[in-house]
CSV table of C-alpha atoms and ligand atoms in Angstrom, one decimal:
chain,number,residue,atom,x,y,z
A,12,MET,CA,-0.1,0.0,0.0
A,13,LEU,CA,1.2,3.4,-0.8
A,14,ALA,CA,-1.5,5.2,1.1
A,15,HIS,CA,1.2,7.5,2.7
A,16,LEU,CA,2.3,8.8,-0.7
A,17,PRO,CA,1.4,12.4,-1.4
A,18,THR,CA,-1.3,12.5,-4.0
A,19,THR,CA,-2.4,15.5,-6.1
A,20,GLU,CA,-3.7,18.0,-3.8
A,21,THR,CA,-7.2,19.5,-4.3
A,22,ALA,CA,-8.6,22.6,-2.6
A,23,ALA,CA,-10.6,20.4,-0.3
A,24,ASN,CA,-7.8,18.3,1.0
A,25,ARG,CA,-5.3,20.9,1.6
A,26,ILE,CA,-3.9,20.7,5.0
A,27,VAL,CA,-4.1,23.5,7.3
A,28,ARG,CA,-1.4,23.8,9.9
A,29,PRO,CA,-1.5,26.4,12.7
A,30,GLY,CA,-1.1,29.8,11.2
A,31,ARG,CA,-0.5,28.8,7.6
A,32,LEU,CA,-1.8,26.8,4.7
A,33,ALA,CA,0.4,23.9,3.5
A,34,ARG,CA,0.2,23.6,-0.3
A,35,ALA,CA,2.4,21.9,-3.0
A,36,LEU,CA,3.9,23.3,-6.0
A,37,ASP,CA,3.6,20.8,-8.8
A,38,LEU,CA,6.0,21.4,-11.6
A,39,TYR,CA,5.7,20.5,-15.3
A,40,GLU,CA,7.7,17.7,-16.7
A,41,TYR,CA,10.0,20.1,-18.6
A,42,GLN,CA,10.6,22.0,-15.4
A,43,GLY,CA,11.3,18.9,-13.3
A,44,LYS,CA,13.8,17.8,-16.1
A,45,ALA,CA,15.5,21.1,-16.1
A,46,LEU,CA,16.0,20.6,-12.2
A,47,PHE,CA,17.1,17.0,-12.8
A,48,ALA,CA,19.6,18.3,-15.3
A,49,ARG,CA,21.0,20.8,-12.7
A,50,TYR,CA,21.6,18.0,-10.3
A,51,GLY,CA,23.4,15.9,-13.0
A,52,ILE,CA,20.6,13.3,-13.7
A,53,PRO,CA,20.7,12.4,-17.5
A,54,VAL,CA,17.7,13.6,-19.5
A,55,SER,CA,17.2,14.0,-23.2
A,56,GLU,CA,17.7,17.3,-24.9
A,57,GLY,CA,14.5,19.2,-25.6
A,58,ARG,CA,12.7,22.4,-26.3
A,59,LEU,CA,9.3,23.9,-25.2
A,60,ALA,CA,6.8,24.9,-27.8
A,61,ARG,CA,3.5,26.9,-27.5
A,62,SER,CA,2.4,26.4,-31.2
A,63,PRO,CA,2.8,23.7,-33.9
A,64,ARG,CA,5.2,26.1,-35.8
A,65,GLU,CA,7.5,26.3,-32.7
A,66,ALA,CA,7.3,22.5,-32.4
A,67,ARG,CA,8.5,22.2,-35.9
A,68,ALA,CA,11.3,24.6,-35.2
A,69,ALA,CA,12.3,22.7,-32.2
A,70,ALA,CA,12.3,19.4,-34.0
A,71,GLU,CA,14.5,20.9,-36.8
A,72,GLU,CA,17.0,22.2,-34.2
A,73,LEU,CA,17.1,18.8,-32.4
A,74,GLY,CA,17.3,16.8,-35.7
A,75,GLY,CA,16.1,13.2,-36.1
A,76,PRO,CA,13.0,11.6,-34.6
A,77,VAL,CA,11.5,13.3,-31.7
A,78,VAL,CA,8.7,12.8,-29.1
A,79,VAL,CA,6.0,15.5,-28.7
A,80,LYS,CA,4.7,15.5,-25.1
A,81,ALA,CA,1.8,17.4,-23.7
A,82,GLN,CA,2.8,19.6,-20.7
A,83,VAL,CA,-0.1,19.3,-18.1
A,84,LEU,CA,-0.1,19.0,-14.4
A,85,THR,CA,-1.5,15.4,-14.4
A,86,GLY,CA,-0.2,11.9,-15.1
A,87,GLY,CA,-1.2,9.2,-17.7
A,88,ARG,CA,-0.6,11.6,-20.6
A,89,GLY,CA,0.6,8.6,-22.8
A,90,LYS,CA,-2.7,6.7,-22.4
A,91,ALA,CA,-4.7,9.9,-23.0
A,92,GLY,CA,-3.1,10.4,-26.4
A,93,GLY,CA,-0.8,13.3,-25.2
A,94,ILE,CA,2.5,11.8,-26.0
A,95,LYS,CA,3.4,10.9,-29.8
A,96,LEU,CA,6.5,10.1,-31.7
A,97,ALA,CA,7.4,12.1,-34.8
A,98,GLN,CA,9.9,11.0,-37.4
A,99,SER,CA,10.3,14.4,-38.9
A,100,ALA,CA,9.9,18.1,-38.3
A,101,GLU,CA,6.8,18.1,-40.4
A,102,GLU,CA,5.4,15.2,-38.4
A,103,ALA,CA,6.2,17.1,-35.2
A,104,GLU,CA,4.3,20.0,-36.3
A,105,ALA,CA,1.3,17.9,-37.1
A,106,ARG,CA,1.4,15.9,-33.8
A,107,ALA,CA,1.8,19.2,-31.9
A,108,ALA,CA,-1.3,20.5,-33.6
A,109,GLU,CA,-3.3,17.5,-32.4
A,110,ILE,CA,-2.0,17.7,-28.8
A,111,LEU,CA,-2.1,21.4,-28.3
A,112,GLY,CA,-5.7,22.4,-27.0
A,113,MET,CA,-6.4,18.9,-26.1
A,114,ASP,CA,-8.2,18.3,-22.8
A,115,ILE,CA,-6.5,15.8,-20.6
A,116,ARG,CA,-8.8,15.1,-17.5
A,117,GLY,CA,-9.7,18.7,-17.2
A,118,HIS,CA,-6.3,20.2,-18.1
A,119,VAL,CA,-6.0,22.0,-21.4
A,120,VAL,CA,-2.7,21.5,-23.1
A,121,ARG,CA,-1.0,24.9,-23.8
A,122,LYS,CA,2.6,23.8,-24.2
A,123,VAL,CA,4.3,20.7,-25.7
A,124,TRP,CA,7.8,19.5,-24.8
A,125,ILE,CA,9.7,18.3,-27.9
A,126,GLU,CA,12.7,16.1,-27.1
A,127,GLY,CA,15.0,13.7,-29.0
A,128,ALA,CA,13.2,10.3,-29.2
A,129,SER,CA,14.8,7.5,-27.0
A,130,ASP,CA,15.1,4.0,-28.0
A,131,ILE,CA,13.9,2.1,-25.1
A,132,GLU,CA,15.0,-1.3,-23.9
A,133,ARG,CA,13.6,-1.5,-20.4
A,134,GLU,CA,11.5,1.0,-18.3
A,135,TYR,CA,12.2,1.1,-14.4
A,136,TYR,CA,10.6,3.4,-11.8
A,137,LEU,CA,12.5,5.5,-9.1
A,138,SER,CA,11.1,8.0,-6.7
A,139,ILE,CA,11.5,9.7,-3.4
A,140,ALA,CA,8.6,10.8,-1.5
A,141,PHE,CA,8.4,12.4,1.9
A,142,ASP,CA,6.9,9.7,4.2
A,143,ARG,CA,5.1,11.8,6.8
A,144,SER,CA,4.4,8.9,9.1
A,145,ALA,CA,8.1,8.0,9.2
A,146,LYS,CA,9.3,11.6,9.0
A,147,GLN,CA,11.9,10.5,6.5
A,148,PRO,CA,12.3,10.6,2.7
A,149,LEU,CA,11.4,7.2,1.2
A,150,PHE,CA,13.1,5.8,-1.9
A,151,ILE,CA,10.9,3.6,-4.1
A,152,PHE,CA,12.5,1.6,-6.8
A,153,THR,CA,11.3,-1.1,-9.2
A,154,THR,CA,12.2,-2.6,-12.6
A,155,GLN,CA,8.3,-2.7,-13.4
A,156,GLY,CA,8.3,0.9,-14.5
A,157,GLY,CA,6.5,2.8,-17.2
A,158,VAL,CA,3.1,1.8,-15.7
A,159,ASP,CA,1.1,3.3,-12.9
A,160,ILE,CA,3.0,2.6,-9.8
A,161,GLU,CA,0.0,2.1,-7.7
A,162,GLU,CA,-0.9,-0.9,-10.1
A,163,VAL,CA,2.5,-2.4,-9.4
A,164,ALA,CA,2.0,-1.9,-5.7
A,165,ALA,CA,-1.3,-3.7,-5.9
A,166,SER,CA,-0.4,-6.6,-8.1
A,167,MET,CA,3.2,-7.3,-7.2
A,168,PRO,CA,4.1,-5.6,-4.0
A,169,ASP,CA,7.3,-7.7,-3.8
A,170,ALA,CA,8.7,-6.0,-6.9
A,171,LEU,CA,9.0,-2.6,-5.0
A,172,VAL,CA,12.1,-1.8,-3.0
A,173,ARG,CA,11.3,0.7,-0.3
A,174,LEU,CA,14.2,2.4,1.5
A,175,HIS,CA,14.0,5.2,4.0
A,176,VAL,CA,16.9,7.7,4.2
A,177,ASP,CA,17.6,9.1,7.7
A,178,PRO,CA,17.7,12.8,6.9
A,179,LEU,CA,20.4,13.5,9.5
A,180,GLU,CA,22.7,10.8,8.1
A,181,GLY,CA,21.9,11.7,4.4
A,182,TYR,CA,22.6,9.6,1.4
A,183,HIS,CA,25.3,6.9,1.5
A,184,PRO,CA,26.4,4.6,-1.3
A,185,TRP,CA,24.9,1.6,0.3
A,186,HIS,CA,21.5,3.2,-0.3
A,187,GLY,CA,22.0,3.0,-4.0
A,188,ARG,CA,23.4,-0.6,-3.8
A,189,ARG,CA,20.4,-1.7,-1.6
A,190,LEU,CA,18.0,-0.3,-4.2
A,191,VAL,CA,19.5,-2.0,-7.4
A,192,TYR,CA,20.3,-5.4,-5.7
A,193,GLY,CA,17.0,-5.4,-4.0
A,194,ALA,CA,15.2,-5.0,-7.3
A,195,GLY,CA,17.4,-7.5,-9.1
A,196,VAL,CA,19.3,-5.3,-11.5
A,197,LYS,CA,22.0,-7.6,-12.9
A,198,GLU,CA,24.0,-5.5,-15.2
A,199,PRO,CA,26.9,-3.9,-13.6
A,200,SER,CA,26.9,-0.7,-15.8
A,201,GLU,CA,23.2,-0.3,-15.0
A,202,GLN,CA,23.7,-0.8,-11.3
A,203,LYS,CA,26.3,1.9,-11.4
A,204,GLN,CA,24.3,4.4,-13.4
A,205,ILE,CA,21.1,3.8,-11.3
A,206,ALA,CA,23.0,4.2,-8.0
A,207,ALA,CA,24.5,7.4,-9.3
A,208,ILE,CA,21.1,8.7,-10.3
A,209,ALA,CA,19.6,7.7,-6.9
A,210,GLU,CA,22.2,9.8,-5.1
A,211,LYS,CA,21.6,12.8,-7.5
A,212,LEU,CA,17.8,12.4,-7.0
A,213,TYR,CA,18.3,12.6,-3.3
A,214,ALA,CA,20.4,15.8,-3.7
A,215,ALA,CA,17.6,17.3,-5.9
A,216,PHE,CA,14.9,16.2,-3.4
A,217,THR,CA,16.6,17.8,-0.5
A,218,GLY,CA,18.2,20.7,-2.4
A,219,CYS,CA,14.8,21.9,-3.6
A,220,GLU,CA,12.9,21.0,-0.4
A,221,ALA,CA,10.7,18.6,-2.6
A,222,MET,CA,7.8,16.5,-1.3
A,223,LEU,CA,8.1,14.2,-4.3
A,224,THR,CA,10.5,13.5,-7.1
A,225,GLU,CA,9.5,10.7,-9.4
A,226,ILE,CA,11.1,9.2,-12.5
A,227,ASN,CA,8.6,7.0,-14.4
A,228,PRO,CA,10.0,5.7,-16.6
A,229,LEU,CA,13.6,5.6,-15.8
A,230,ILE,CA,14.7,4.0,-19.0
A,231,VAL,CA,17.6,1.9,-20.1
A,232,THR,CA,18.2,2.7,-23.8
A,233,THR,CA,19.2,0.1,-26.4
A,234,SER,CA,22.8,1.2,-26.0
A,235,GLY,CA,22.7,0.8,-22.3
A,236,GLU,CA,22.3,4.3,-21.1
A,237,VAL,CA,20.0,5.0,-18.0
A,238,ARG,CA,18.0,8.2,-18.4
A,239,ALA,CA,15.0,9.9,-17.0
A,240,LEU,CA,12.3,10.0,-19.5
A,241,ASP,CA,9.7,11.6,-17.4
A,242,SER,CA,9.6,13.8,-14.3
A,243,LYS,CA,7.2,14.5,-11.5
A,244,PHE,CA,8.4,17.0,-9.2
A,245,THR,CA,6.4,18.6,-6.2
A,246,VAL,CA,7.9,21.2,-4.0
A,247,ASP,CA,6.9,22.2,-0.6
A,248,ASP,CA,5.2,25.5,-0.8
A,249,ASN,CA,6.2,26.5,2.8
A,250,ALA,CA,9.9,26.3,1.6
A,251,LEU,CA,9.5,28.4,-1.4
A,252,PHE,CA,10.7,31.6,0.4
A,253,ARG,CA,14.1,30.0,0.4
A,254,HIS,CA,13.9,29.1,-3.3
A,255,PRO,CA,12.7,32.2,-5.3
A,256,ASP,CA,13.9,30.6,-8.6
A,257,LEU,CA,11.5,27.7,-7.9
A,258,ALA,CA,8.6,29.9,-6.9
A,259,GLU,CA,8.9,31.6,-10.2
A,260,LEU,CA,8.0,28.3,-11.9
A,261,ARG,CA,4.5,28.3,-10.6
A,262,ASP,CA,2.1,28.4,-13.5
A,263,LEU,CA,-0.5,31.1,-12.8
A,264,ASP,CA,-2.5,30.0,-15.9
A,265,ALA,CA,-2.9,26.6,-14.5
A,266,ALA,CA,-4.1,27.6,-11.1
A,267,ASP,CA,-7.7,28.5,-10.3
A,268,PRO,CA,-7.9,32.2,-11.6
A,269,LEU,CA,-9.2,33.4,-8.2
A,270,GLU,CA,-6.3,31.7,-6.4
A,271,ALA,CA,-3.9,33.1,-8.8
A,272,LEU,CA,-5.2,36.6,-8.3
A,273,ALA,CA,-5.0,36.1,-4.5
A,274,ARG,CA,-1.4,34.9,-4.8
A,275,GLU,CA,-0.6,38.0,-6.8
A,276,LYS,CA,-2.0,40.2,-4.1
A,277,GLY,CA,-0.5,38.2,-1.3
A,278,VAL,CA,-3.9,37.2,0.0
A,279,THR,CA,-4.2,33.7,1.7
A,280,TYR,CA,-7.2,32.4,-0.1
A,281,VAL,CA,-8.6,29.0,-0.9
A,282,LYS,CA,-11.7,28.9,-3.3
A,283,LEU,CA,-14.6,26.7,-2.0
A,284,ASP,CA,-17.9,26.0,-3.5
A,285,GLY,CA,-20.5,28.0,-1.6
A,286,GLU,CA,-22.2,31.4,-1.3
A,287,ILE,CA,-21.0,32.9,1.9
A,288,GLY,CA,-17.6,34.7,1.4
A,289,VAL,CA,-15.6,34.0,4.6
A,290,LEU,CA,-12.7,36.2,6.0
A,291,GLY,CA,-11.1,35.7,9.4
A,292,ASN,CA,-7.9,36.8,11.1
A,293,GLY,CA,-5.7,33.7,11.6
A,294,ALA,CA,-6.0,30.2,10.0
A,295,GLY,CA,-7.5,28.6,13.0
A,296,LEU,CA,-10.3,31.3,13.5
A,297,THR,CA,-11.0,31.2,9.7
A,298,MET,CA,-11.3,27.4,9.7
A,299,ALA,CA,-13.6,27.6,12.7
A,300,THR,CA,-15.6,30.3,10.7
A,301,VAL,CA,-16.0,28.0,7.8
A,302,ASP,CA,-17.3,25.3,10.1
A,303,VAL,CA,-19.8,27.6,11.8
A,304,VAL,CA,-21.1,29.0,8.6
A,305,THR,CA,-21.7,25.3,7.5
A,306,PHE,CA,-23.3,24.7,11.0
A,307,ALA,CA,-25.7,27.6,10.5
A,308,GLY,CA,-26.8,25.9,7.1
A,309,GLY,CA,-24.7,28.0,4.7
A,310,ARG,CA,-22.0,27.0,2.3
A,311,PRO,CA,-18.6,28.9,2.5
A,312,ALA,CA,-17.5,30.3,-0.8
A,313,ASP,CA,-13.7,30.4,0.4
A,314,PHE,CA,-11.3,30.3,3.1
A,315,CYS,CA,-9.6,33.6,3.4
A,316,ASP,CA,-7.2,34.5,6.1
A,317,LEU,CA,-6.4,38.1,6.7
A,318,GLY,CA,-3.5,37.1,9.0
A,319,GLY,CA,-2.4,39.3,11.7
A,320,GLY,CA,-3.0,42.6,9.9
A,321,GLY,CA,-6.3,44.4,9.4
A,322,ASP,CA,-5.1,47.3,7.6
A,323,ALA,CA,-7.2,48.9,4.8
A,324,GLN,CA,-5.0,47.7,2.0
A,325,GLY,CA,-5.1,44.1,3.2
A,326,VAL,CA,-8.9,44.3,3.6
A,327,VAL,CA,-9.3,45.8,0.1
A,328,ASP,CA,-7.2,43.2,-1.4
A,329,ALA,CA,-9.1,40.4,0.4
A,330,LEU,CA,-12.4,41.8,-0.6
A,331,GLU,CA,-11.5,42.2,-4.2
A,332,VAL,CA,-10.5,38.6,-4.4
A,333,ILE,CA,-13.7,37.4,-2.6
A,334,THR,CA,-16.2,39.6,-4.6
A,335,ARG,CA,-14.6,38.5,-7.9
A,336,ASP,CA,-16.3,35.1,-7.2
A,337,PRO,CA,-19.7,35.3,-8.9
A,338,GLN,CA,-21.1,32.7,-6.4
A,339,VAL,CA,-20.8,34.9,-3.4
A,340,ARG,CA,-24.1,36.3,-2.0
A,341,SER,CA,-23.0,37.6,1.3
A,342,ILE,CA,-19.7,38.3,3.2
A,343,PHE,CA,-18.9,37.3,6.7
A,344,PHE,CA,-15.9,39.0,8.5
A,345,ASN,CA,-15.0,37.2,11.6
A,346,ILE,CA,-12.4,39.1,13.6
A,347,PHE,CA,-11.0,38.2,17.0
A,348,GLY,CA,-8.9,41.2,18.2
A,349,GLY,CA,-5.7,40.0,20.0
A,350,ILE,CA,-2.8,41.9,19.0
A,351,THR,CA,-4.8,43.1,16.0
A,352,ARG,CA,-7.2,45.8,17.4
A,353,CYS,CA,-10.9,45.6,16.4
A,354,ASP,CA,-11.1,49.3,15.9
A,355,GLU,CA,-8.2,49.1,13.4
A,356,VAL,CA,-9.9,46.4,11.5
A,357,ALA,CA,-13.1,48.5,11.5
A,358,ARG,CA,-11.3,51.3,10.1
A,359,GLY,CA,-9.7,49.1,7.5
A,360,ILE,CA,-13.1,47.7,6.5
A,361,LEU,CA,-14.6,51.3,6.2
A,362,GLN,CA,-11.7,52.5,4.2
A,363,ALA,CA,-11.9,49.5,1.9
A,364,LEU,CA,-15.7,50.2,1.4
A,365,GLU,CA,-14.8,53.9,0.4
A,366,ARG,CA,-12.3,52.6,-2.1
A,367,MET,CA,-14.5,49.9,-3.7
A,368,ARG,CA,-18.3,49.6,-4.1
A,369,ILE,CA,-19.7,46.4,-2.7
A,370,ALA,CA,-23.4,45.9,-2.9
A,371,LEU,CA,-23.4,42.6,-1.1
A,372,PRO,CA,-24.4,42.4,2.5
A,373,ILE,CA,-21.3,42.3,4.9
A,374,VAL,CA,-21.7,40.9,8.3
A,375,VAL,CA,-19.0,41.8,10.8
A,376,ARG,CA,-18.4,40.1,14.0
A,377,LEU,CA,-15.8,41.9,16.2
A,378,ASP,CA,-14.7,40.4,19.5
A,379,GLY,CA,-11.7,41.0,21.7
A,380,THR,CA,-9.4,44.0,21.9
A,381,ASN,CA,-11.3,47.3,21.4
A,382,ALA,CA,-14.4,45.4,20.0
A,383,GLU,CA,-16.8,47.9,21.3
A,384,GLU,CA,-14.9,50.8,19.7
A,385,GLY,CA,-14.8,48.8,16.5
A,386,ARG,CA,-18.5,48.0,16.4
A,387,ARG,CA,-19.3,51.8,17.2
A,388,LEU,CA,-17.3,52.8,14.2
A,389,LEU,CA,-19.2,50.5,12.0
A,390,GLU,CA,-22.5,51.6,13.4
A,391,GLU,CA,-21.7,55.3,13.0
A,392,ALA,CA,-20.7,54.8,9.4
A,393,SER,CA,-24.4,53.7,8.9
A,394,ALA,CA,-23.6,51.9,5.6
A,395,SER,CA,-26.9,50.1,4.7
A,396,ASN,CA,-25.2,46.9,3.8
A,397,LEU,CA,-23.1,46.5,7.0
A,398,TYR,CA,-24.3,44.4,9.9
A,399,ALA,CA,-22.4,44.2,13.2
A,400,GLU,CA,-22.8,41.1,15.3
A,401,ALA,CA,-21.3,40.2,18.7
A,402,THR,CA,-20.8,36.5,18.3
A,403,MET,CA,-19.5,34.2,15.7
A,404,LEU,CA,-22.7,32.0,15.6
A,405,GLU,CA,-25.0,35.1,15.3
A,406,GLY,CA,-22.6,36.4,12.6
A,407,ALA,CA,-22.8,33.2,10.6
A,408,ARG,CA,-26.6,33.0,11.0
A,409,ARG,CA,-27.1,36.5,9.8
A,410,SER,CA,-24.8,36.0,6.7
A,411,VAL,CA,-26.5,32.9,5.8
A,412,GLU,CA,-30.0,34.6,6.1
A,413,LEU,CA,-28.9,37.6,4.1
A,414,ALA,CA,-27.3,35.3,1.4
A,415,SER,CA,-30.7,33.6,0.7
A,416,VAL,CA,-32.5,37.1,0.7
A,417,THR,CA,-30.4,38.8,-1.8
B,515,LIG,P1,2.9,9.8,-18.7
B,515,LIG,O1,2.1,8.8,-19.5
B,515,LIG,O2,2.2,11.2,-18.4
B,515,LIG,O3,3.6,9.2,-17.5
B,515,LIG,O4,4.2,10.2,-19.7
B,515,LIG,P2,5.7,9.6,-19.9
B,515,LIG,O5,6.6,10.7,-20.2
B,515,LIG,O6,5.9,8.7,-18.8
B,515,LIG,O7,5.4,8.8,-21.3
B,515,LIG,C1,4.6,7.6,-21.4
B,515,LIG,C2,5.2,6.5,-22.3
B,515,LIG,O8,5.5,7.1,-23.5
B,515,LIG,C3,6.6,6.1,-21.7
B,515,LIG,O9,6.4,5.1,-20.7
B,515,LIG,C4,7.1,5.5,-23.0
B,515,LIG,O10,6.7,4.2,-23.2
B,515,LIG,C5,6.6,6.4,-24.1
B,515,LIG,N1,7.6,7.3,-24.5
B,515,LIG,C6,7.9,8.6,-24.0
B,515,LIG,N2,9.0,9.2,-24.5
B,515,LIG,C7,9.4,8.2,-25.5
B,515,LIG,C8,10.5,8.2,-26.4
B,515,LIG,O11,11.4,9.1,-26.4
B,515,LIG,N3,10.7,7.0,-27.1
B,515,LIG,C9,9.7,6.1,-27.1
B,515,LIG,N4,10.0,4.9,-27.8
B,515,LIG,N5,8.7,6.0,-26.2
B,515,LIG,C10,8.6,7.1,-25.4
B,516,LIG,MN1,5.4,8.9,-16.7
């Protein structure tokens, strides 16, 4: 069972840790391969193309037969028809025209990767995933590559070699030997190449603070060379501040457009599927707000954490993102003043409402430091769509009621 392996994250299963949202940054195959190359893992030479014409030029530059590969953030592209061989540059152009614009399980292909075609003798599988339960990176290696690893795990679990690396000790050559002998690789040159790749993959995994680095297939060519033919590379979002070059790889087109806007503005926002726009200060309180809105019979439209600040610009940015969602029918601000003072947040909200016109009802619950002062400011402003409530439950009920009225 590979139940502990990280799977593709969805908005619903993102994990909330105290104070911050944990997310993963999935890289495209071509980006992962560029990182592999940086760490010395052999890959085929290739070019990125956004049009059939660019694909043709790329194939001409590379010379010889090429493979045209859809670049989407989902696996199984081969089965879906997103990977095709082309004998000539003309053929590469034609194949790219077929693949570009294709929808692979909800992912529209906007880019193709053109690389020199490989002559494949065998397909292996090598990955490192962060094993949360063991709190250690976990190598998985098998000579049964090229297919879905979950299938191998189910049908022939003994074919998988699983090996943890103690992060304090790091990688040692015996890890590589254990992997290749364990999987029954007999050929000495192959053993050597695979062990070397395992060491480099570990360096890439730790160097980029990855959560997953996967090579499927890791091929042996007809001339005996071992090479990464595919890449799946997931970086820990929480470590990105240490890797500005990796953070730049994030594809804003592929993300939810609202989440992309939020990221641009530095707003912590996760799109949900309901009608009540939820804002809180602090991830814990915001999660509780999502729960209370649900308890009150409403459906949250988002999770939006204002963090510690309640300054006008932060509120404007958050409101801009939330109101861009056409599903939102009412907005619920849930603020607990600790270090953040409620009167400051109230001023922020009022300034935000001066800067942008919002017709939707806005319910504000202020509690904690200077709550009374904050509520007084809101009441004095006498905006017709502002409703101040004293408790979280009352606030949630009011916002649900207002959402069904409007
Ligand atoms: P995935 O289907 O999304 O995992 O995409 P992969 O990059 O793993 O490619 C799927 C399959 O296409 C591989 O397992 C290979 O069998 C085949 N393939 C990819 N590149 C080449 C190539 O250069 N030459 C040949 N002969 N087959 C390739
Ligand atoms: Mn693959």
